[in-house]
XYZ file of C-alpha atoms in Angstrom:
463
model
C 106.354 110.804 123.840
C 104.486 113.937 124.832
C 103.083 112.357 128.001
C 106.586 111.658 129.274
C 107.225 115.419 129.341
C 104.693 116.079 132.116
C 107.044 115.486 135.042
C 109.794 117.650 133.535
C 107.334 120.435 132.789
C 105.919 120.397 136.298
C 109.411 120.716 137.751
C 110.310 123.603 135.456
C 107.048 125.538 135.555
C 107.611 127.294 138.878
C 111.001 128.600 137.753
C 109.561 129.785 134.463
C 106.755 131.718 136.087
C 109.323 133.643 138.119
C 111.094 134.879 134.994
C 110.777 138.597 134.213
C 108.584 139.332 131.224
C 110.619 141.304 128.659
C 108.887 144.382 127.372
C 107.837 144.500 123.733
C 110.590 146.105 121.714
C 110.153 149.467 120.021
C 111.378 147.945 116.773
C 108.334 145.695 116.366
C 107.683 147.022 112.834
C 111.227 146.224 111.766
C 110.972 142.760 113.277
C 107.788 142.085 111.391
C 109.290 143.171 108.092
C 112.275 140.885 108.640
C 110.208 137.884 109.677
C 109.753 134.998 107.249
C 106.448 134.696 105.357
C 105.485 138.233 106.463
C 102.761 138.502 103.820
C 101.888 134.788 103.515
C 99.959 133.034 106.288
C 101.689 130.323 108.259
C 100.378 126.862 108.940
C 98.937 126.396 112.416
C 97.931 123.466 114.557
C 94.818 122.911 116.670
C 96.369 124.975 119.496
C 97.113 127.902 117.226
C 100.865 127.334 117.187
C 102.843 128.308 114.086
C 104.040 125.151 112.351
C 107.032 124.322 110.179
C 107.041 121.033 108.298
C 110.285 119.620 106.955
C 110.592 116.130 105.587
C 110.521 113.855 102.601
C 108.307 111.988 100.220
C 107.861 108.320 101.083
C 106.855 106.022 98.241
C 106.583 102.584 96.711
C 105.910 102.994 92.995
C 107.205 99.569 92.045
C 104.863 97.223 93.902
C 101.140 96.746 93.286
C 98.292 94.531 94.456
C 99.252 92.189 97.277
C 102.777 93.657 97.325
C 101.654 97.315 97.371
C 103.541 99.577 99.783
C 105.830 96.723 100.834
C 108.963 98.795 100.142
C 108.001 101.222 102.955
C 109.192 100.187 106.398
C 109.085 101.627 109.887
C 112.745 102.602 109.565
C 111.787 105.274 107.036
C 110.027 107.251 109.777
C 112.470 106.347 112.553
C 115.458 107.469 110.490
C 113.772 110.652 109.233
C 112.896 111.746 112.758
C 116.399 110.871 113.986
C 117.815 113.344 111.479
C 115.401 116.075 112.497
C 112.514 115.691 110.008
C 108.882 115.799 111.149
C 106.937 115.413 107.892
C 106.250 112.775 105.268
C 104.314 113.040 102.024
C 103.030 109.495 101.543
C 102.239 108.481 97.969
C 99.002 106.489 97.596
C 97.532 105.339 94.322
C 93.904 105.321 93.200
C 94.615 102.317 90.958
C 95.542 100.259 94.044
C 92.739 101.616 96.188
C 89.995 100.989 93.594
C 91.302 98.416 91.093
C 87.754 97.704 89.929
C 85.142 100.393 89.755
C 83.255 100.600 93.046
C 85.443 97.954 94.735
C 87.846 99.456 97.300
C 90.734 97.366 98.578
C 90.512 96.724 102.310
C 94.043 95.359 102.358
C 95.398 98.537 100.745
C 93.655 100.666 103.354
C 95.102 98.426 106.097
C 98.586 98.856 104.662
C 98.195 102.644 104.635
C 97.013 102.496 108.246
C 100.045 100.421 109.275
C 102.333 103.043 107.751
C 100.453 105.822 109.508
C 100.851 103.965 112.805
C 104.629 103.929 112.259
C 104.576 107.632 111.545
C 102.595 108.313 114.729
C 105.046 106.219 116.742
C 107.903 108.436 115.579
C 105.947 111.696 115.751
C 105.959 112.377 112.009
C 103.031 114.236 110.427
C 101.764 112.700 107.188
C 100.264 114.186 104.037
C 98.315 111.621 102.000
C 99.154 112.305 98.366
C 96.871 110.967 95.594
C 99.783 110.414 93.259
C 99.844 110.057 89.513
C 102.603 109.999 86.936
C 101.533 110.261 83.274
C 97.939 109.592 84.418
C 98.272 105.924 85.367
C 98.757 102.250 84.510
C 97.177 102.580 81.071
C 100.380 104.379 80.086
C 102.827 102.298 82.116
C 102.832 104.438 85.260
C 100.796 104.753 88.452
C 97.762 106.825 89.357
C 94.267 106.751 87.919
C 92.831 103.245 87.372
C 92.633 101.840 83.849
C 88.833 101.774 84.089
C 88.948 105.581 84.626
C 91.209 106.171 81.598
C 89.467 107.323 78.402
C 91.558 108.200 75.340
C 89.053 108.274 72.461
C 91.484 106.044 70.597
C 94.180 108.705 70.379
C 97.791 107.530 70.067
C 100.364 107.031 72.798
C 104.062 106.396 72.213
C 106.090 105.649 75.346
C 109.370 107.457 75.792
C 111.267 105.869 78.701
C 114.280 108.124 78.112
C 112.138 111.186 78.872
C 109.054 109.962 80.710
C 107.784 113.489 81.436
C 107.387 114.093 77.697
C 104.704 111.404 77.725
C 102.366 113.945 79.335
C 102.175 115.580 75.925
C 101.060 112.430 74.115
C 97.517 112.874 72.696
C 96.030 109.914 74.568
C 97.369 111.105 77.936
C 96.124 114.636 77.414
C 92.651 113.423 76.406
C 92.515 111.194 79.497
C 92.965 114.292 81.690
C 90.197 116.099 79.819
C 87.765 113.251 80.478
C 88.762 113.132 84.161
C 87.972 116.836 84.497
C 84.794 116.899 82.384
C 83.022 113.513 82.576
C 80.466 113.588 85.358
C 80.807 109.909 86.267
C 84.590 110.226 86.634
C 84.148 113.359 88.734
C 81.876 111.430 91.082
C 84.273 108.487 91.180
C 87.207 110.696 92.109
C 85.183 112.370 94.852
C 84.089 108.978 96.213
C 87.732 107.840 96.279
C 88.639 110.814 98.448
C 85.641 110.257 100.748
C 86.812 106.672 101.257
C 90.312 107.825 102.232
C 89.115 110.691 104.434
C 86.483 108.575 106.160
C 89.075 105.961 107.043
C 91.897 108.288 108.129
C 90.324 111.589 109.237
C 90.906 110.799 112.909
C 94.285 109.139 112.615
C 96.714 111.159 114.762
C 99.460 111.062 112.107
C 97.331 112.502 109.284
C 97.828 116.211 108.678
C 96.275 116.685 105.260
C 95.342 115.485 101.791
C 97.179 116.334 98.546
C 94.331 116.083 96.038
C 96.325 115.180 92.925
C 100.033 115.088 92.140
C 101.359 117.268 89.301
C 98.102 117.615 87.341
C 98.322 118.285 83.633
C 95.809 118.632 80.793
C 95.162 118.960 77.095
C 96.782 121.696 75.008
C 94.753 123.371 72.297
C 96.177 123.682 68.761
C 98.725 126.496 68.621
C 98.538 127.147 72.379
C 101.809 127.924 74.176
C 102.534 125.787 77.240
C 102.431 128.619 79.836
C 99.084 129.818 78.481
C 97.752 126.271 78.458
C 98.873 125.680 82.048
C 97.113 128.800 83.304
C 93.932 127.892 81.415
C 93.946 124.291 82.714
C 94.475 125.556 86.256
C 91.684 128.113 85.927
C 89.081 126.060 84.021
C 89.739 122.512 85.210
C 91.817 122.384 88.395
C 89.988 125.097 90.349
C 86.523 123.502 90.031
C 88.009 120.039 90.560
C 89.692 121.105 93.801
C 86.477 122.687 95.042
C 84.572 119.470 94.293
C 87.140 117.294 96.062
C 87.399 119.634 99.039
C 83.627 119.455 99.436
C 83.792 115.645 99.309
C 86.443 115.557 102.023
C 84.612 118.082 104.215
C 81.566 115.831 104.189
C 83.559 113.477 106.471
C 86.531 115.516 107.769
C 86.398 119.092 109.035
C 89.876 119.255 110.540
C 92.723 118.233 108.234
C 94.302 120.494 105.645
C 93.596 120.280 101.895
C 96.680 120.694 99.686
C 96.274 121.906 96.109
C 98.917 121.875 93.396
C 99.359 123.909 90.234
C 100.628 122.230 87.076
C 104.382 121.487 87.149
C 104.917 124.406 84.741
C 105.222 126.682 87.773
C 108.751 125.264 88.117
C 109.754 127.393 85.153
C 108.740 130.584 86.927
C 105.209 130.717 85.470
C 102.588 132.057 87.934
C 99.590 129.783 88.403
C 96.137 130.401 86.990
C 94.432 128.663 89.930
C 91.422 130.448 91.357
C 90.007 130.513 94.870
C 89.392 127.257 96.673
C 86.422 127.819 98.964
C 87.764 126.107 102.053
C 89.158 127.475 105.311
C 92.135 125.081 105.493
C 93.820 125.179 102.085
C 97.566 124.863 101.482
C 99.193 125.829 98.190
C 101.581 122.980 97.362
C 103.729 123.645 94.282
C 106.759 121.596 93.300
C 110.244 123.027 92.946
C 112.020 121.493 89.964
C 114.143 122.949 87.180
C 114.017 121.385 83.701
C 117.748 121.738 83.025
C 118.740 120.243 86.373
C 116.242 117.403 85.928
C 118.052 116.696 82.663
C 121.378 116.356 84.461
C 122.720 119.945 84.284
C 124.523 121.570 87.183
C 123.012 124.472 89.108
C 123.777 127.862 87.588
C 123.455 130.553 90.302
C 123.700 133.331 87.697
C 120.632 132.113 85.783
C 118.242 133.515 88.402
C 116.000 130.434 88.381
C 115.360 130.326 92.136
C 114.572 134.045 92.214
C 112.139 133.700 89.276
C 110.503 130.666 90.865
C 110.056 132.468 94.188
C 108.460 135.498 92.518
C 106.049 133.275 90.606
C 105.165 130.875 93.378
C 104.379 133.517 95.989
C 101.724 135.321 93.959
C 98.923 132.855 94.624
C 99.322 132.564 98.420
C 99.552 136.339 98.746
C 96.439 136.833 96.632
C 94.309 134.234 98.399
C 95.850 134.250 101.860
C 96.909 130.609 102.114
C 100.050 128.938 103.466
C 102.669 127.304 101.222
C 104.234 123.860 101.567
C 106.472 122.732 98.691
C 105.506 119.125 98.004
C 108.586 117.947 96.068
C 112.047 119.268 95.358
C 115.647 118.149 94.891
C 117.819 117.369 91.870
C 118.608 113.932 90.511
C 122.373 114.478 90.462
C 123.172 116.100 93.799
C 126.970 115.741 93.608
C 127.743 118.159 90.740
C 130.169 121.028 91.540
C 127.526 123.708 92.250
C 125.039 121.540 94.129
C 126.233 122.612 97.529
C 125.438 126.191 96.478
C 122.060 125.034 95.174
C 121.043 123.452 98.477
C 122.068 126.545 100.426
C 120.248 128.894 98.041
C 117.190 126.643 97.952
C 116.961 126.304 101.734
C 117.244 130.057 102.118
C 114.523 130.664 99.535
C 112.161 128.065 100.979
C 112.555 129.616 104.418
C 111.470 133.032 103.140
C 107.979 132.061 102.024
C 107.023 128.513 102.896
C 105.721 126.748 105.960
C 107.745 123.744 104.974
C 108.621 121.185 102.337
C 108.987 117.540 101.467
C 112.142 116.620 99.568
C 112.172 113.910 96.985
C 112.669 111.152 98.104
C 113.449 109.268 101.374
C 114.898 106.011 100.154
C 118.110 104.047 100.644
C 120.303 103.960 97.548
C 121.144 106.134 94.550
C 119.295 108.471 92.213
C 116.979 110.810 94.084
C 117.426 108.947 97.412
C 118.193 111.123 100.410
C 120.390 108.514 102.081
C 122.543 105.589 101.016
C 122.107 101.923 101.949
C 123.663 102.548 105.360
C 121.323 105.442 106.143
C 123.991 108.156 105.749
C 123.136 111.308 103.843
C 124.235 111.289 100.235
C 126.416 114.124 98.972
C 124.991 117.574 99.836
C 121.694 116.129 101.129
C 122.913 116.786 104.661
C 122.417 120.482 103.936
C 118.669 119.918 104.243
C 119.071 119.021 107.940
C 118.940 122.299 109.867
C 117.525 123.342 113.234
C 114.017 124.769 113.004
C 110.986 125.461 115.133
C 108.411 122.727 114.560
C 105.752 124.565 116.533
C 105.918 128.082 117.982
C 103.493 128.965 120.740
C 103.176 132.600 119.763
C 103.914 135.096 117.037
C 107.218 134.556 115.228
C 109.232 137.768 114.940
C 112.338 136.369 113.258
C 113.968 133.035 112.495
C 117.372 132.346 110.973
C 120.106 129.761 110.679
C 123.755 130.442 109.893
C 125.349 127.192 108.680
C 128.837 128.734 108.833
C 128.647 129.205 112.612
C 126.082 126.517 113.311
C 123.771 128.991 115.033
C 119.969 129.020 114.937
C 117.999 131.942 116.319
C 114.279 132.272 116.908
C 112.485 135.275 118.380
C 108.785 135.163 119.184
C 106.126 136.760 121.363
C 104.663 134.059 123.550
C 100.945 133.420 123.190
C 98.522 134.579 125.866
C 97.670 130.934 126.517
C 100.670 128.892 127.555
C 101.815 126.121 125.230
C 105.161 124.584 124.498
C 107.342 125.721 121.625
C 109.061 122.744 119.997
C 112.427 122.801 118.260
C 113.858 120.138 115.986
C 117.625 119.657 115.859
C 119.551 117.455 113.375
C 121.257 115.642 116.278
C 121.767 115.813 120.042
C 124.896 117.897 119.592
C 123.353 121.336 120.224
C 123.222 123.756 123.149
C 119.836 125.466 123.428
C 119.126 128.550 125.527
C 116.006 130.707 125.835
C 115.948 134.328 127.051
C 112.466 135.169 128.307
C 111.650 131.477 128.615
C 113.144 128.202 129.722
C 114.289 125.069 127.971
C 112.385 122.504 130.009
C 113.435 119.408 128.071
C 116.122 118.682 125.524
C 116.662 115.179 124.228
C 116.653 113.041 121.116
C 117.413 115.941 118.764
C 114.513 118.002 120.102
C 113.958 120.771 122.616
C 110.849 122.187 124.276
C 110.625 125.783 125.487
C 108.099 127.191 127.954
C 107.534 130.916 128.303
C 105.461 133.280 130.387
C 102.424 134.300 128.313
C 103.073 137.545 126.480
C 106.846 137.420 126.914
C 109.320 138.245 124.185
C 111.379 135.046 123.839
C 114.754 134.707 122.138
C 115.857 131.104 121.547
C 119.389 130.258 120.423
C 120.676 126.840 119.406
C 124.430 126.490 118.846
C 126.141 123.435 117.414
C 128.667 122.123 119.936
């Protein structure tokens, strides 16, 4: 797609270079204070542009072995991009990749590659997520292989009515302890990541690696859950992430490494994670509320979003890393206050994150973003807003007013000329650029060119 822009850019470049360069405003300090993520670094691409990722998780938890990943089709990426999304968090499972110790499935790697090829075709960036739920198949879920599951004979009682409670079963908690502490399992997990990174480091669709989904651990007798979560993050997750980052860097220097706290952060508990010694780390918490996961409506007066935001921004401010929320979205999105929830959540996410992946892009009910026809389910359409995918310069301010259908972006163009890219939920938008020029607008996207150093004000208005 990008190559087809060359002719349009050449035609527009002369006109752009004749534009006057607006002077820097005297209210630069005020603009900085009003800009999103003012104290948290933004994601950047290889050209130094400021990135925003917005998209969805893509998964197939049901199928294994020869049928693994068969529920994911090219239409997932085509339809996401058509609605303005540029990002997919693709769930992959260690138990499918290495069903027998030391034996990696070539067919599984080929299936991942086919999915990545679809994503590239539709210009969707992909995060490879080493997913686990309740550790893995030994407990009726997906994730770590059975050969890597050690329970010391402790009990496990399934609870299908509340599957998350299974994390607190003694056998599951002990399995996490062995994963973190047993040297042979540490090496096996690192090898698994080297296999993935070796195969996909240079794939154009791959943006990063999510090292483990929603990690948990073993509580000590009498220990409160928030204290346990911070200890597990400090003593187990921090060294594990450093080990896995080193394994990936042995074969891939370029893609981002995403690290998650325990899911307890969703209750407004700051993480105990320490520093990850890597130059391209993203903090990737999830954004779920226990009551809403249990079927309750959103209560704006409870202050949950505000508490979550305060908790979740501590780590990236302390360690200077970007934030991308890896999962979010309620099960029952049609309750009376859910429209308010989506508006409040989108506003909050825009204040501190470089993006997010909603849960989940599928065609049906439950958590699915769209129905069988591909139409947004109730209130999910509120996730589709205009945004700047890549800004070639320093963002001064960015905002969207859903009431008027107006998106505004102000930035100082970089000293080296690159395109700024906008994503729009449809073709039905009028885009203008003061201090720059809209050189191409089509297919729900727009590209803006500006004189290096110019102050650029972009406006997109829904027709």
